[in-house]
CSV table of C-alpha atoms and ligand atoms in Angstrom, one decimal:
chain,number,residue,atom,x,y,z
P,1,MET,CA,-0.1,0.2,-0.1
P,2,ASN,CA,1.3,3.4,-1.0
P,3,SER,CA,1.4,5.9,1.7
P,4,VAL,CA,2.1,9.4,2.7
P,5,ILE,CA,4.3,10.9,5.3
P,6,LEU,CA,2.8,13.4,7.5
P,7,ASN,CA,4.4,16.6,9.0
P,8,ASN,CA,5.6,14.8,12.1
P,9,GLY,CA,7.1,11.6,10.4
P,10,VAL,CA,4.1,9.5,11.0
P,11,GLU,CA,3.2,7.3,7.9
P,12,MET,CA,-0.4,7.1,6.6
P,13,PRO,CA,-1.7,4.8,3.9
P,14,ILE,CA,-2.7,6.8,1.2
P,15,LEU,CA,-5.9,4.6,0.9
P,16,GLY,CA,-8.3,3.6,3.5
P,17,PHE,CA,-11.9,2.5,4.4
P,18,GLY,CA,-14.4,4.9,5.6
P,19,VAL,CA,-17.4,3.9,7.8
P,20,PHE,CA,-19.7,7.2,7.7
P,21,GLN,CA,-23.4,6.0,7.5
P,22,ILE,CA,-22.8,2.3,8.0
P,23,PRO,CA,-25.4,1.4,10.6
P,24,GLU,CA,-23.7,0.1,13.8
P,25,GLU,CA,-25.0,-3.3,13.5
P,26,GLU,CA,-23.7,-3.8,10.1
P,27,THR,CA,-20.4,-2.0,10.7
P,28,GLN,CA,-18.3,-5.0,12.2
P,29,ALA,CA,-19.1,-7.3,9.4
P,30,ALA,CA,-18.2,-4.3,6.8
P,31,VAL,CA,-14.9,-3.6,8.6
P,32,GLU,CA,-13.8,-7.2,9.1
P,33,ALA,CA,-14.6,-7.7,5.3
P,34,ALA,CA,-12.6,-4.5,4.6
P,35,VAL,CA,-9.6,-5.8,6.5
P,36,ALA,CA,-10.0,-9.3,4.7
P,37,ALA,CA,-9.7,-7.4,1.4
P,38,GLY,CA,-6.6,-5.7,2.5
P,39,TYR,CA,-7.6,-2.3,3.9
P,40,ARG,CA,-5.1,-1.2,6.7
P,41,HIS,CA,-6.1,2.2,7.4
P,42,LEU,CA,-9.8,2.8,9.1
P,43,ASP,CA,-11.5,6.0,9.2
P,44,THR,CA,-14.6,6.4,11.9
P,45,ALA,CA,-15.7,9.4,14.1
P,46,ALA,CA,-17.4,9.7,17.6
P,47,SER,CA,-20.4,11.1,15.7
P,48,TYR,CA,-20.9,7.9,13.6
P,49,GLY,CA,-22.0,6.0,16.3
P,50,ASN,CA,-19.9,2.8,15.3
P,51,GLU,CA,-16.6,3.1,16.9
P,52,ALA,CA,-17.2,0.2,19.1
P,53,ALA,CA,-18.1,-2.1,16.1
P,54,VAL,CA,-15.0,-0.7,14.3
P,55,GLY,CA,-13.2,-1.9,17.4
P,56,ALA,CA,-14.8,-5.2,17.6
P,57,ALA,CA,-13.9,-6.0,14.0
P,58,VAL,CA,-10.3,-4.9,14.6
P,59,LYS,CA,-9.9,-7.4,17.4
P,60,ALA,CA,-11.6,-10.1,15.5
P,61,SER,CA,-9.2,-9.5,12.4
P,62,GLY,CA,-6.2,-10.5,14.5
P,63,ILE,CA,-4.0,-8.0,12.6
P,64,ALA,CA,-1.4,-6.6,14.7
P,65,ARG,CA,-2.3,-3.2,15.9
P,66,ASP,CA,0.8,-1.6,14.4
P,67,GLU,CA,-0.2,-2.9,11.0
P,68,LEU,CA,-3.4,-0.6,11.1
P,69,PHE,CA,-3.7,3.0,10.8
P,70,ILE,CA,-6.9,3.9,12.7
P,71,THR,CA,-8.6,7.5,12.6
P,72,THR,CA,-11.3,8.8,15.0
P,73,LYS,CA,-12.8,12.5,15.2
P,74,LEU,CA,-13.7,14.5,18.4
P,75,TRP,CA,-17.2,16.0,18.0
P,76,ILE,CA,-17.9,19.8,19.2
P,77,GLN,CA,-17.5,20.0,22.8
P,78,HIS,CA,-19.9,22.0,24.9
P,79,ALA,CA,-17.8,22.2,28.3
P,80,PRO,CA,-20.4,21.1,30.7
P,81,THR,CA,-17.6,21.0,33.2
P,82,GLY,CA,-16.5,24.4,32.3
P,83,SER,CA,-13.2,23.1,30.6
P,84,VAL,CA,-13.3,22.4,26.9
P,85,GLU,CA,-9.6,20.9,27.6
P,86,GLU,CA,-11.0,18.3,30.1
P,87,ASP,CA,-13.9,17.6,28.0
P,88,THR,CA,-11.8,16.8,25.0
P,89,LYS,CA,-9.7,14.5,27.0
P,90,ARG,CA,-12.9,12.8,28.4
P,91,ALA,CA,-14.3,12.5,24.8
P,92,PHE,CA,-10.8,11.0,23.5
P,93,GLU,CA,-11.0,8.5,26.4
P,94,ASN,CA,-14.6,7.5,25.7
P,95,SER,CA,-13.5,6.9,21.9
P,96,LEU,CA,-10.5,5.0,22.8
P,97,HIS,CA,-12.7,2.8,25.2
P,98,ARG,CA,-15.3,2.2,22.5
P,99,LEU,CA,-12.7,1.3,20.1
P,100,GLY,CA,-10.9,-0.9,22.5
P,101,LEU,CA,-7.5,0.8,21.7
P,102,ASP,CA,-4.5,2.0,23.7
P,103,TYR,CA,-4.0,4.8,21.0
P,104,VAL,CA,-5.3,6.1,17.7
P,105,ASP,CA,-2.9,6.9,14.7
P,106,LEU,CA,-4.9,10.1,13.9
P,107,TYR,CA,-7.3,12.1,15.8
P,108,LEU,CA,-9.2,14.9,14.0
P,109,ILE,CA,-11.3,17.9,15.2
P,110,HIS,CA,-14.2,16.9,13.1
P,111,GLN,CA,-15.9,20.8,12.6
P,112,PRO,CA,-14.4,24.1,12.6
P,113,LEU,CA,-16.9,25.1,15.3
P,114,GLY,CA,-17.2,25.7,18.9
P,115,ASP,CA,-13.9,26.3,21.0
P,116,TYR,CA,-11.7,24.4,18.7
P,117,TYR,CA,-8.8,26.2,20.1
P,118,GLY,CA,-9.4,24.7,23.5
P,119,GLU,CA,-9.9,21.3,21.8
P,120,TRP,CA,-6.5,21.8,19.9
P,121,ARG,CA,-4.7,22.6,23.2
P,122,ALA,CA,-5.9,19.3,24.7
P,123,MET,CA,-5.3,17.3,21.6
P,124,GLN,CA,-1.6,18.7,21.5
P,125,ASP,CA,-1.4,17.1,25.0
P,126,LEU,CA,-2.6,13.7,23.8
P,127,ASN,CA,-0.1,14.0,20.8
P,128,ARG,CA,2.8,14.6,23.3
P,129,GLU,CA,1.7,11.8,25.2
P,130,GLY,CA,1.7,9.3,22.4
P,131,ARG,CA,-2.1,8.6,22.6
P,132,ALA,CA,-2.8,10.1,19.2
P,133,ARG,CA,0.1,9.6,16.9
P,134,ALA,CA,-0.9,12.5,14.9
P,135,ILE,CA,-3.5,15.2,15.2
P,136,GLY,CA,-5.3,17.3,12.6
P,137,VAL,CA,-8.7,18.8,11.7
P,138,SER,CA,-11.7,18.4,9.4
P,139,ASN,CA,-13.8,20.6,7.4
P,140,PHE,CA,-11.4,23.5,7.9
P,141,HIS,CA,-11.6,26.2,5.3
P,142,PRO,CA,-8.1,27.8,4.5
P,143,ASP,CA,-8.6,30.9,6.6
P,144,ARG,CA,-9.6,28.8,9.7
P,145,LEU,CA,-6.8,26.4,9.1
P,146,VAL,CA,-4.2,29.5,8.7
P,147,ASP,CA,-5.5,31.1,11.9
P,148,LEU,CA,-5.1,27.7,13.8
P,149,ILE,CA,-1.5,27.1,12.5
P,150,ASP,CA,-0.6,30.8,13.3
P,151,HIS,CA,-1.6,30.9,16.9
P,152,ASN,CA,-0.4,27.3,17.9
P,153,GLY,CA,2.6,25.3,18.2
P,154,THR,CA,1.5,22.1,16.5
P,155,VAL,CA,0.6,22.1,12.7
P,156,PRO,CA,-2.5,20.0,11.9
P,157,ALA,CA,-1.0,16.8,10.3
P,158,VAL,CA,-4.1,16.4,8.0
P,159,ASN,CA,-7.3,18.4,7.1
P,160,GLN,CA,-10.1,16.0,5.9
P,161,ILE,CA,-12.4,17.8,3.5
P,162,GLU,CA,-14.9,17.1,1.0
P,163,SER,CA,-13.1,16.4,-2.2
P,164,HIS,CA,-14.3,14.7,-5.5
P,165,PRO,CA,-14.6,15.6,-9.2
P,166,PHE,CA,-17.2,18.3,-8.6
P,167,HIS,CA,-15.5,19.9,-5.7
P,168,GLN,CA,-11.8,19.5,-6.3
P,169,ARG,CA,-10.3,22.0,-3.9
P,170,ALA,CA,-7.1,22.5,-6.0
P,171,ALA,CA,-6.4,26.1,-4.3
P,172,ASP,CA,-7.1,24.5,-0.8
P,173,GLN,CA,-4.6,21.8,-1.4
P,174,ALA,CA,-1.9,24.3,-2.5
P,175,LEU,CA,-2.4,26.2,0.5
P,176,MET,CA,-2.0,23.0,2.5
P,177,VAL,CA,0.9,21.8,0.8
P,178,GLU,CA,2.4,25.4,1.5
P,179,ARG,CA,1.5,25.1,5.3
P,180,GLY,CA,2.7,21.3,5.7
P,181,VAL,CA,-0.9,20.0,6.1
P,182,GLN,CA,-2.0,16.7,4.3
P,183,ILE,CA,-5.2,17.1,2.4
P,184,GLU,CA,-7.4,13.9,2.9
P,185,SER,CA,-10.7,13.4,1.0
P,186,TRP,CA,-14.1,12.7,2.4
P,187,GLY,CA,-16.7,11.8,0.0
P,188,PRO,CA,-14.6,10.9,-2.9
P,189,PHE,CA,-17.7,9.6,-4.8
P,190,ALA,CA,-19.6,12.6,-3.7
P,191,GLU,CA,-22.0,9.7,-2.2
P,192,GLY,CA,-23.0,9.0,-5.8
P,193,LYS,CA,-24.4,12.5,-6.3
P,194,ASN,CA,-24.5,14.1,-9.9
P,195,ASP,CA,-24.6,10.7,-11.3
P,196,VAL,CA,-20.9,10.4,-10.7
P,197,PHE,CA,-20.9,6.7,-11.5
P,198,THR,CA,-22.2,7.4,-15.1
P,199,ASN,CA,-20.5,10.7,-15.8
P,200,PRO,CA,-19.5,10.7,-19.6
P,201,VAL,CA,-15.9,12.2,-18.9
P,202,LEU,CA,-15.2,9.7,-16.1
P,203,SER,CA,-16.6,6.9,-18.1
P,204,THR,CA,-14.7,7.6,-21.2
P,205,ILE,CA,-11.5,7.7,-19.0
P,206,ALA,CA,-12.3,4.5,-17.3
P,207,GLY,CA,-12.9,2.7,-20.8
P,208,GLU,CA,-9.6,3.9,-21.8
P,209,HIS,CA,-8.1,2.2,-18.7
P,210,GLY,CA,-10.3,-1.0,-18.7
P,211,LYS,CA,-11.2,0.3,-15.2
P,212,SER,CA,-14.4,1.5,-13.5
P,213,VAL,CA,-15.4,5.3,-12.8
P,214,ALA,CA,-14.9,4.6,-9.0
P,215,GLN,CA,-11.4,3.5,-9.6
P,216,VAL,CA,-10.6,6.4,-12.0
P,217,VAL,CA,-11.9,8.8,-9.3
P,218,LEU,CA,-9.7,7.2,-6.5
P,219,ARG,CA,-6.7,7.2,-8.8
P,220,TRP,CA,-7.0,10.7,-9.8
P,221,LEU,CA,-7.2,11.8,-6.3
P,222,ILE,CA,-4.3,9.5,-5.2
P,223,GLN,CA,-2.1,10.9,-8.2
P,224,ARG,CA,-2.9,14.4,-7.0
P,225,GLY,CA,-1.5,13.4,-3.6
P,226,VAL,CA,-4.6,13.2,-1.8
P,227,VAL,CA,-5.5,10.6,1.0
P,228,VAL,CA,-8.9,8.7,0.0
P,229,ILE,CA,-11.3,6.8,2.3
P,230,PRO,CA,-14.2,5.4,0.3
P,231,LYS,CA,-16.9,3.8,2.0
P,232,SER,CA,-18.7,0.7,0.8
P,233,VAL,CA,-20.6,-2.2,2.5
P,234,ARG,CA,-20.2,-4.6,-0.5
P,235,PRO,CA,-17.0,-6.8,-0.6
P,236,GLU,CA,-16.7,-6.8,-4.3
P,237,ARG,CA,-16.7,-2.9,-4.3
P,238,MET,CA,-14.3,-2.8,-1.3
P,239,ALA,CA,-11.9,-4.9,-3.7
P,240,GLU,CA,-12.4,-2.7,-6.8
P,241,ASN,CA,-11.7,0.5,-4.6
P,242,LEU,CA,-8.4,-1.0,-3.6
P,243,ASP,CA,-7.4,-2.2,-6.9
P,244,VAL,CA,-6.0,1.3,-8.1
P,245,PHE,CA,-2.4,1.0,-8.0
P,246,ASP,CA,-1.8,-1.1,-11.4
P,247,PHE,CA,-2.7,2.1,-13.9
P,248,ALA,CA,-1.9,5.8,-14.1
P,249,LEU,CA,-3.8,8.6,-15.7
P,250,THR,CA,-2.1,10.5,-18.2
P,251,GLU,CA,-1.7,14.5,-18.1
P,252,GLU,CA,-4.7,14.8,-20.7
P,253,ASN,CA,-6.9,12.5,-18.5
P,254,MET,CA,-6.1,14.7,-15.5
P,255,SER,CA,-7.0,17.9,-17.6
P,256,ARG,CA,-10.1,16.5,-18.4
P,257,ILE,CA,-11.3,15.8,-15.2
P,258,ALA,CA,-10.3,19.1,-13.8
P,259,THR,CA,-13.1,20.5,-16.2
P,260,LEU,CA,-15.7,18.8,-13.9
P,261,ASP,CA,-14.9,21.1,-10.9
P,262,THR,CA,-17.9,23.3,-9.9
P,263,GLY,CA,-16.1,25.0,-7.3
P,264,GLY,CA,-18.9,24.3,-4.6
P,265,SER,CA,-19.8,21.8,-2.1
P,266,LEU,CA,-22.5,19.2,-3.2
P,267,PHE,CA,-23.4,18.8,0.4
P,268,PHE,CA,-23.3,21.9,2.5
P,269,ASP,CA,-21.3,25.0,3.7
P,270,HIS,CA,-19.5,25.2,7.0
P,271,ARG,CA,-20.0,28.7,6.8
P,272,ASP,CA,-23.8,28.7,6.4
P,273,PRO,CA,-25.4,29.9,9.5
P,274,ALA,CA,-28.2,27.5,9.8
P,275,MET,CA,-25.8,24.6,9.2
P,276,VAL,CA,-23.4,26.0,11.9
P,277,SER,CA,-26.2,26.1,14.4
P,278,TRP,CA,-27.6,22.7,13.2
P,279,LEU,CA,-24.1,21.1,13.9
P,280,GLY,CA,-23.3,23.0,16.9
P,281,GLY,CA,-26.8,21.9,18.6
P,282,ARG,CA,-25.7,18.1,18.3
P,283,ARG,CA,-24.3,16.6,21.5
P,284,ILE,CA,-22.0,13.6,21.3
P,285,SER,CA,-19.3,12.6,24.1
S,301,NDP,P1,-18.2,8.1,-0.6
S,301,NDP,O1,-18.0,9.2,-1.5
S,301,NDP,O2,-17.3,7.2,-0.4
S,301,NDP,O3,-19.6,7.2,-1.3
S,301,NDP,C1,-20.1,6.1,-0.7
S,301,NDP,C2,-21.2,5.6,-1.7
S,301,NDP,O4,-20.8,5.2,-2.9
S,301,NDP,C3,-22.0,4.4,-1.0
S,301,NDP,O5,-23.3,4.6,-1.3
S,301,NDP,C4,-21.4,3.3,-1.7
S,301,NDP,O6,-22.4,2.3,-1.9
S,301,NDP,C5,-21.1,3.7,-3.1
S,301,NDP,N1,-19.8,3.2,-3.7
S,301,NDP,C6,-18.7,2.8,-3.0
S,301,NDP,N2,-17.9,2.1,-4.0
S,301,NDP,C7,-18.5,2.0,-5.2
S,301,NDP,C8,-18.2,1.4,-6.3
S,301,NDP,N3,-17.0,1.0,-6.5
S,301,NDP,N4,-19.2,1.6,-7.4
S,301,NDP,C9,-20.1,2.2,-7.1
S,301,NDP,N5,-20.7,2.7,-6.1
S,301,NDP,C10,-19.8,2.7,-5.0
S,301,NDP,O7,-18.9,8.9,0.6
S,301,NDP,P2,-18.7,8.9,2.1
S,301,NDP,O8,-19.4,10.0,2.6
S,301,NDP,O9,-18.9,7.7,2.7
S,301,NDP,O10,-17.1,9.3,2.2
S,301,NDP,C11,-16.1,8.6,2.4
S,301,NDP,C12,-15.5,8.6,3.9
S,301,NDP,O11,-15.3,10.0,4.3
S,301,NDP,C13,-16.9,8.2,5.1
S,301,NDP,O12,-17.1,6.9,5.2
S,301,NDP,C14,-16.0,8.8,6.3
S,301,NDP,O13,-15.2,7.9,6.9
S,301,NDP,C15,-15.6,10.2,5.8
S,301,NDP,N6,-16.3,11.3,5.7
S,301,NDP,C16,-16.0,12.3,6.6
S,301,NDP,C17,-16.8,13.5,6.6
S,301,NDP,C18,-16.3,14.7,7.6
S,301,NDP,O14,-17.0,15.6,7.9
S,301,NDP,N7,-15.0,14.5,8.0
S,301,NDP,C19,-18.0,13.6,6.0
S,301,NDP,C20,-18.4,12.6,5.1
S,301,NDP,C21,-17.5,11.5,4.9
S,301,NDP,P3,-22.3,0.7,-1.1
S,301,NDP,O15,-21.9,1.1,0.4
S,301,NDP,O16,-23.8,0.3,-1.1
S,301,NDP,O17,-21.2,0.1,-2.0
């Protein structure tokens, strides 16, 4: 498996398996199948409600812990104790407990909302203690990312953001490269929106290489140096999504895919006040 080296030297597989929206009762079987297919990088979050099932699958797999790269995410903390730092550490312990792990490879601030400075201070402690080998953020627009970097000691290792053919984030990626932050895509297939799997440009390129549209999309992201974590509950698709290292897209293919960018989210804007309020109102420990 190809990997990237994060800004603190930690190695991260460039392709992993995401478990968002897999119902808790189906997650253990899905993750067991993914690990059996060859995935060694798993992406979950406290807010997905399936950390315990991911942990159970990891245990059942028998794979040595140090051969796996496991990410989870901190939900927005509300400081009922009066200390966001303490709440962050407690939320982290809860995630570790659910996962049945002693440490995670990557711990992300899930949303750029609430007192994420306090959260980041606590996460820097967790990183120093080795309990989170790397720490990063998710859904941070460039302005928020630069602000966090400029006023803190630790530069986030990763920023996990929406990135797919219809919202490519090339300028955001350039900024991240400049600042030493690894870009990671969520929703590489835009969850199937915009008929991505039958898109004419992607289908033509897929035909040229004897590959599927899904494989072309993942290959396109990987060739851009973007970490990808596609989700599927179907073993045949898990295998298909892993099988992207035996071909390469040409410069011309890459340029044609670049024309699909709409420059905007297909989901929601983290700067939309209604969405900020809705996300901020969710309580997850
Ligand atoms: P994806 O873009 O990965 O799309 C998943 C969808 O594509 C599912 O409906 C799946 O169906 C289908 N699919 C998967 N592989 C194929 C294939 N080869 N051919 C055809 N259809 C396919 O969406 P996600 O939102 O799940 O994003 C990936 C991961 O990113 C998440 O699981 C999560 O870990 C992370 N994420 C993070 C967010 C954040 O805020 N930080 C937000 C959203 C996601 P099926 O399962 O039936 O195969």
